[in-house]
Short mmCIF file of C-alpha atoms in Angstrom, two decimals:
data_model
loop_
_atom_site.label_atom_id
_atom_site.label_comp_id
_atom_site.label_asym_id
_atom_site.label_seq_id
_atom_site.Cartn_x
_atom_site.Cartn_y
_atom_site.Cartn_z
CA UNK A 1 18.21 26.98 -33.35
CA UNK A 2 18.46 23.19 -33.33
CA UNK A 3 17.90 21.11 -36.45
CA UNK A 4 15.75 18.01 -35.98
CA UNK A 5 14.87 14.97 -38.07
CA UNK A 6 12.18 12.34 -37.58
CA UNK A 7 12.76 8.61 -37.95
CA UNK A 8 9.44 6.96 -38.80
CA UNK A 9 6.92 9.22 -40.53
CA UNK A 10 3.68 7.59 -39.42
CA UNK A 11 0.56 8.90 -37.73
CA UNK A 12 2.06 10.21 -34.48
CA UNK A 13 4.90 11.93 -36.35
CA UNK A 14 2.51 13.68 -38.70
CA UNK A 15 -0.32 14.51 -36.28
CA UNK A 16 1.75 15.48 -33.24
CA UNK A 17 5.44 16.03 -33.90
CA UNK A 18 5.29 18.05 -37.12
CA UNK A 19 2.98 20.72 -35.58
CA UNK A 20 5.15 20.80 -32.45
CA UNK A 21 8.27 21.59 -34.47
CA UNK A 22 6.39 24.19 -36.48
CA UNK A 23 5.56 25.97 -33.20
CA UNK A 24 9.14 25.64 -31.97
CA UNK A 25 10.47 27.11 -35.20
CA UNK A 26 8.27 30.15 -34.63
CA UNK A 27 9.96 30.44 -31.23
CA UNK A 28 13.38 30.17 -32.93
CA UNK A 29 14.26 27.10 -30.85
CA UNK A 30 14.13 24.10 -33.20
CA UNK A 31 13.12 23.34 -36.76
CA UNK A 32 12.25 20.07 -38.45
CA UNK A 33 14.39 19.71 -41.56
CA UNK A 34 14.12 16.06 -42.56
CA UNK A 35 12.25 12.77 -42.12
CA UNK A 36 13.22 9.17 -42.79
CA UNK A 37 10.94 6.21 -43.40
CA UNK A 38 11.47 2.87 -45.11
CA UNK A 39 8.14 3.33 -46.92
CA UNK A 40 8.09 6.31 -49.31
CA UNK A 41 4.29 6.12 -49.32
CA UNK A 42 4.30 7.50 -45.78
CA UNK A 43 5.40 10.87 -47.12
CA UNK A 44 2.19 11.25 -49.16
CA UNK A 45 -0.29 9.87 -46.63
CA UNK A 46 -2.43 12.11 -44.46
CA UNK A 47 -3.17 9.86 -41.52
CA UNK A 48 -5.82 10.15 -38.86
CA UNK A 49 -5.04 8.69 -35.46
CA UNK A 50 -7.08 8.46 -32.27
CA UNK A 51 -6.27 12.04 -31.23
CA UNK A 52 -6.91 13.65 -34.62
CA UNK A 53 -5.83 13.96 -38.22
CA UNK A 54 -2.39 14.88 -39.47
CA UNK A 55 -1.91 18.45 -40.62
CA UNK A 56 -0.07 19.97 -43.53
CA UNK A 57 3.45 18.68 -44.03
CA UNK A 58 5.96 21.52 -44.52
CA UNK A 59 6.93 21.83 -48.20
CA UNK A 60 10.57 22.43 -47.28
CA UNK A 61 10.89 19.13 -45.37
CA UNK A 62 13.45 16.78 -46.93
CA UNK A 63 12.33 13.14 -47.20
CA UNK A 64 14.63 10.12 -47.19
CA UNK A 65 14.23 6.36 -47.50
CA UNK A 66 17.94 5.86 -46.76
CA UNK A 67 18.91 6.73 -43.18
CA UNK A 68 22.62 7.00 -43.90
CA UNK A 69 21.93 9.40 -46.74
CA UNK A 70 19.88 11.62 -44.45
CA UNK A 71 22.54 11.66 -41.75
CA UNK A 72 25.25 12.43 -44.31
CA UNK A 73 23.37 15.26 -46.04
CA UNK A 74 21.67 16.99 -43.12
CA UNK A 75 23.27 18.95 -40.28
CA UNK A 76 21.29 17.62 -37.33
CA UNK A 77 21.25 18.11 -33.57
CA UNK A 78 18.16 16.15 -32.54
CA UNK A 79 16.70 12.86 -33.78
CA UNK A 80 13.04 12.17 -33.03
CA UNK A 81 12.25 8.45 -33.04
CA UNK A 82 8.62 7.81 -34.05
CA UNK A 83 8.94 4.19 -35.17
CA UNK A 84 6.97 1.18 -33.94
CA UNK A 85 7.82 0.37 -30.32
CA UNK A 86 10.04 -2.61 -31.06
CA UNK A 87 12.47 -0.32 -32.91
CA UNK A 88 12.77 2.44 -30.30
CA UNK A 89 15.82 0.97 -28.57
CA UNK A 90 17.61 0.14 -31.82
CA UNK A 91 17.40 3.63 -33.28
CA UNK A 92 17.82 5.52 -30.00
CA UNK A 93 20.99 3.68 -29.03
CA UNK A 94 22.40 4.06 -32.56
CA UNK A 95 21.70 7.79 -32.73
CA UNK A 96 23.03 8.45 -29.23
CA UNK A 97 26.20 6.61 -30.17
CA UNK A 98 26.65 8.93 -33.15
CA UNK A 99 26.48 12.03 -30.97
CA UNK A 100 22.90 13.18 -31.49
CA UNK A 101 20.36 14.02 -28.84
CA UNK A 102 17.30 11.77 -29.05
CA UNK A 103 13.61 12.21 -28.35
CA UNK A 104 11.84 8.85 -28.56
CA UNK A 105 8.13 8.23 -28.49
CA UNK A 106 6.68 6.28 -25.63
CA UNK A 107 6.76 3.54 -24.55
CA UNK A 108 10.49 3.76 -24.03
CA UNK A 109 11.06 0.29 -25.47
CA UNK A 110 9.42 -3.09 -25.90
CA UNK A 111 11.10 -4.50 -22.78
CA UNK A 112 12.60 -3.21 -19.57
CA UNK A 113 15.93 -4.79 -20.55
CA UNK A 114 15.97 -2.67 -23.71
CA UNK A 115 15.16 0.39 -21.60
CA UNK A 116 18.19 -0.26 -19.42
CA UNK A 117 20.36 -0.51 -22.54
CA UNK A 118 19.04 2.89 -23.64
CA UNK A 119 19.79 4.40 -20.23
CA UNK A 120 23.31 3.00 -20.39
CA UNK A 121 23.81 4.43 -23.88
CA UNK A 122 22.53 7.82 -22.75
CA UNK A 123 24.95 7.81 -19.83
CA UNK A 124 27.87 7.48 -22.25
CA UNK A 125 26.53 9.84 -24.90
CA UNK A 126 27.29 13.44 -25.74
CA UNK A 127 23.61 14.09 -26.48
CA UNK A 128 20.46 13.90 -24.34
CA UNK A 129 17.76 11.23 -24.28
CA UNK A 130 14.15 11.87 -23.37
CA UNK A 131 11.04 9.72 -23.78
CA UNK A 132 7.69 11.12 -24.89
CA UNK A 133 5.67 10.67 -21.70
CA UNK A 134 3.53 13.60 -22.77
CA UNK A 135 1.17 13.76 -19.76
CA UNK A 136 4.06 15.08 -17.68
CA UNK A 137 3.77 18.23 -19.83
CA UNK A 138 -0.02 18.54 -19.81
CA UNK A 139 -1.41 21.50 -17.86
CA UNK A 140 -4.29 19.32 -16.56
CA UNK A 141 -1.95 16.78 -15.02
CA UNK A 142 0.55 19.40 -13.86
CA UNK A 143 -2.31 21.04 -11.93
CA UNK A 144 -2.91 17.67 -10.31
CA UNK A 145 0.81 17.26 -9.60
CA UNK A 146 0.94 20.65 -7.88
CA UNK A 147 -2.05 19.75 -5.72
CA UNK A 148 -0.35 16.52 -4.62
CA UNK A 149 2.97 18.25 -3.97
CA UNK A 150 1.81 21.35 -2.11
CA UNK A 151 -1.03 19.69 -0.21
CA UNK A 152 -3.49 22.47 -1.06
CA UNK A 153 -6.39 19.97 -0.96
CA UNK A 154 -4.89 17.75 1.71
CA UNK A 155 -3.55 14.27 1.08
CA UNK A 156 -4.79 12.24 -1.91
CA UNK A 157 -6.97 9.31 -0.87
CA UNK A 158 -8.17 7.81 -4.14
CA UNK A 159 -7.58 8.06 -7.87
CA UNK A 160 -9.15 6.64 -11.03
CA UNK A 161 -7.63 7.13 -14.49
CA UNK A 162 -9.30 6.02 -17.74
CA UNK A 163 -8.04 5.92 -21.33
CA UNK A 164 -10.45 4.42 -23.87
CA UNK A 165 -10.40 4.06 -27.64
CA UNK A 166 -11.33 1.98 -30.61
CA UNK A 167 -8.54 -0.34 -31.82
CA UNK A 168 -5.68 1.60 -33.48
CA UNK A 169 -5.73 -0.12 -36.87
CA UNK A 170 -4.43 2.81 -38.92
CA UNK A 171 -0.70 2.11 -38.57
CA UNK A 172 1.63 0.83 -41.25
CA UNK A 173 1.51 -2.99 -41.37
CA UNK A 174 -1.15 -2.74 -38.63
CA UNK A 175 1.71 -2.98 -36.14
CA UNK A 176 -0.31 -1.84 -33.10
CA UNK A 177 -2.34 -5.04 -33.42
CA UNK A 178 0.83 -7.15 -33.32
CA UNK A 179 1.44 -7.58 -29.57
CA UNK A 180 5.01 -8.74 -30.22
CA UNK A 181 5.74 -5.28 -31.63
CA UNK A 182 3.48 -2.96 -29.62
CA UNK A 183 2.88 -4.78 -26.34
CA UNK A 184 -0.84 -4.23 -26.81
CA UNK A 185 -2.89 -1.59 -25.03
CA UNK A 186 -1.16 -2.46 -21.75
CA UNK A 187 2.23 -1.18 -22.92
CA UNK A 188 1.21 1.30 -25.59
CA UNK A 189 -1.80 3.27 -24.28
CA UNK A 190 -2.32 2.20 -20.66
CA UNK A 191 1.27 3.21 -19.95
CA UNK A 192 0.26 6.90 -19.97
CA UNK A 193 -1.82 6.54 -16.81
CA UNK A 194 0.58 4.12 -15.17
CA UNK A 195 3.40 6.61 -15.71
CA UNK A 196 1.22 9.40 -14.36
CA UNK A 197 0.46 7.42 -11.19
CA UNK A 198 4.21 7.08 -10.61
CA UNK A 199 4.75 10.77 -11.41
CA UNK A 200 2.08 11.82 -8.92
CA UNK A 201 2.35 9.30 -6.11
CA UNK A 202 5.71 7.54 -6.47
CA UNK A 203 6.26 3.79 -6.65
CA UNK A 204 3.40 1.54 -5.54
CA UNK A 205 4.18 -1.19 -3.04
CA UNK A 206 2.25 -3.77 -5.11
CA UNK A 207 0.17 -4.03 -8.29
CA UNK A 208 -2.58 -6.17 -9.78
CA UNK A 209 -4.00 -6.33 -13.31
CA UNK A 210 -6.77 -8.13 -15.16
CA UNK A 211 -6.41 -8.03 -18.94
CA UNK A 212 -8.46 -9.24 -21.90
CA UNK A 213 -7.52 -10.36 -25.40
CA UNK A 214 -9.99 -9.01 -27.96
CA UNK A 215 -7.99 -8.26 -31.10
CA UNK A 216 -4.29 -8.45 -30.39
CA UNK A 217 -3.74 -9.51 -26.78
CA UNK A 218 -3.81 -7.18 -23.76
CA UNK A 219 -6.37 -4.94 -25.49
CA UNK A 220 -8.08 -4.26 -22.15
CA UNK A 221 -6.22 -3.65 -18.88
CA UNK A 222 -7.78 -2.93 -15.49
CA UNK A 223 -4.95 -2.19 -13.07
CA UNK A 224 -4.80 -1.58 -9.35
CA UNK A 225 -1.82 0.16 -7.79
CA UNK A 226 -1.45 -0.29 -4.06
CA UNK A 227 -0.25 2.65 -1.96
CA UNK A 228 -0.46 3.00 1.79
CA UNK A 229 -3.62 4.90 2.64
CA UNK A 230 -4.77 5.37 -0.95
CA UNK A 231 -6.60 3.38 -3.62
CA UNK A 232 -5.55 3.84 -7.28
CA UNK A 233 -7.24 2.31 -10.32
CA UNK A 234 -6.29 2.73 -13.99
CA UNK A 235 -8.31 1.45 -16.94
CA UNK A 236 -6.91 1.16 -20.45
CA UNK A 237 -9.08 -0.19 -23.25
CA UNK A 238 -8.63 0.03 -27.01
CA UNK A 239 -11.12 -2.73 -27.78
CA UNK A 240 -14.12 -0.41 -28.09
CA UNK A 241 -14.57 -0.65 -31.84
CA UNK A 242 -16.20 2.34 -33.55
CA UNK A 243 -15.72 4.71 -30.62
CA UNK A 244 -13.55 7.79 -30.38
CA UNK A 245 -10.69 8.39 -28.00
CA UNK A 246 -11.35 9.65 -24.49
CA UNK A 247 -9.25 10.11 -21.37
CA UNK A 248 -10.25 11.33 -17.93
CA UNK A 249 -9.39 11.18 -14.25
CA UNK A 250 -10.92 11.61 -10.80
CA UNK A 251 -8.65 12.14 -7.84
CA UNK A 252 -10.06 12.43 -4.34
CA UNK A 253 -8.22 14.48 -1.72
CA UNK A 254 -9.02 15.05 1.94
CA UNK A 255 -10.53 18.46 1.15
CA UNK A 256 -11.60 18.29 -2.51
CA UNK A 257 -12.12 16.10 -5.57
CA UNK A 258 -10.40 17.00 -8.83
CA UNK A 259 -12.06 15.77 -12.03
CA UNK A 260 -10.97 15.98 -15.67
CA UNK A 261 -13.62 15.21 -18.28
CA UNK A 262 -13.71 16.16 -21.97
CA UNK A 263 -10.55 18.20 -21.55
CA UNK A 264 -11.91 20.33 -18.69
CA UNK A 265 -10.64 20.23 -15.10
CA UNK A 266 -13.12 20.92 -12.30
CA UNK A 267 -12.39 21.15 -8.58
CA UNK A 268 -15.14 20.15 -6.15
CA UNK A 269 -14.10 21.55 -2.73
CA UNK A 270 -15.62 19.97 0.34
CA UNK A 271 -18.17 22.47 1.56
CA UNK A 272 -17.63 24.89 -1.33
CA UNK A 273 -18.77 25.60 -4.87
CA UNK A 274 -17.18 23.74 -7.77
CA UNK A 275 -14.83 25.79 -9.93
CA UNK A 276 -12.72 25.41 -13.05
CA UNK A 277 -9.13 26.54 -12.52
CA UNK A 278 -7.68 28.80 -15.21
CA UNK A 279 -5.11 26.63 -16.96
CA UNK A 280 -2.96 27.66 -19.93
CA UNK A 281 -4.23 26.37 -23.28
CA UNK A 282 -0.94 24.79 -24.30
CA UNK A 283 0.02 21.85 -26.48
CA UNK A 284 1.57 19.19 -24.25
CA UNK A 285 3.43 17.66 -27.19
CA UNK A 286 5.08 20.95 -28.05
CA UNK A 287 5.80 21.55 -24.35
CA UNK A 288 7.45 18.16 -24.13
CA UNK A 289 9.82 18.65 -27.07
CA UNK A 290 10.47 22.25 -26.07
CA UNK A 291 11.51 21.07 -22.61
CA UNK A 292 14.11 18.75 -24.15
CA UNK A 293 15.31 21.43 -26.57
CA UNK A 294 15.73 23.89 -23.69
CA UNK A 295 17.81 21.41 -21.68
CA UNK A 296 20.01 20.75 -24.73
CA UNK A 297 20.56 24.46 -25.37
CA UNK A 298 21.09 25.42 -21.72
CA UNK A 299 22.83 22.27 -20.53
CA UNK A 300 20.24 22.10 -17.76
CA UNK A 301 19.06 19.05 -15.85
CA UNK A 302 16.02 17.03 -16.90
CA UNK A 303 14.39 16.61 -13.51
CA UNK A 304 10.82 16.14 -14.81
CA UNK A 305 11.14 13.27 -17.25
CA UNK A 306 14.54 11.55 -17.08
CA UNK A 307 15.01 8.31 -19.05
CA UNK A 308 15.55 6.37 -15.82
CA UNK A 309 11.99 7.20 -14.81
CA UNK A 310 10.58 6.17 -18.19
CA UNK A 311 12.41 2.86 -17.81
CA UNK A 312 10.90 2.35 -14.35
CA UNK A 313 7.42 2.79 -15.85
CA UNK A 314 8.07 0.00 -18.35
CA UNK A 315 9.28 -2.14 -15.44
CA UNK A 316 5.96 -1.49 -13.70
CA UNK A 317 4.06 -2.42 -16.88
CA UNK A 318 5.91 -5.73 -16.93
CA UNK A 319 4.82 -6.37 -13.34
CA UNK A 320 1.21 -5.67 -14.39
CA UNK A 321 1.64 -8.04 -17.32
CA UNK A 322 2.85 -10.75 -14.95
CA UNK A 323 -0.18 -10.17 -12.74
CA UNK A 324 -2.54 -10.38 -15.74
CA UNK A 325 -0.98 -13.70 -16.76
CA UNK A 326 -1.77 -14.94 -13.22
CA UNK A 327 -5.42 -13.87 -13.29
CA UNK A 328 -4.88 -10.66 -11.35
CA UNK A 329 -2.51 -11.96 -8.68
CA UNK A 330 -1.09 -9.20 -6.48
CA UNK A 331 2.57 -8.68 -7.35
CA UNK A 332 4.91 -6.97 -4.89
CA UNK A 333 6.81 -4.18 -6.60
#
């Protein structure tokens, strides 16, 4: 069983990663033994983020405010980077260089150049690197991926993805609202659907984006991805103050339309009755970390979510950012 430690014990670490490791420990695959944060107050907070509240922190978890002390005292195999975005590259490259495997939250890094530095470090490292593009491990989106791959509904002809939320103002130092650190909604939240478009359909030939500055810059992003024979739109918006989080999609195929709303997938076949496919009720965050753990243990290949692909998604986000700065100009990609 692998021993893991978290760097950065904020909302996503508490609400998502801690429960994932608890489930993996029950499977005798990985256990969370330690957490590091520069702010000791983070270890007492019970934070609520846009996808829910943090759960109970394991009593046996060792807390550190000195990273070197944690690394010296704990026998670790996997480091889970849950810091603000602008620190992802720094900690990931450092930990890879010390021989650990690294799971880093998305987005991969603040800039594409930093992503490339992470890929280079991973190529030289003993350990593995994987980025938390969690939708690639969601049963809803994997159902969609299978439909695209096997052609069971014919070719895809249109797609709309939406991800909406109130502004994420719960974080330490309110870092999400500092665009220099988070990249705004465009890089932080919108990236989920942009990455999924790439995962499903490959690289677009061109992109366009219109963005709006409400609180922090790039709080609203309406993006078009141009593919031959298909129209794709993605909407990311965390400016909707007072509202809860929601995410959905509608993908039209030649023979059916696949819709996800309120966590339920429905297929509308052309000329047939709508039906809800039986999908496993699994935690995509646990699936994601388990996938990395399995590749570490087995020495297998990460062919679903390699760091090179996560870097390419950040590159695409930067193209959308350029388009937004030019009032939605179409940018060849």
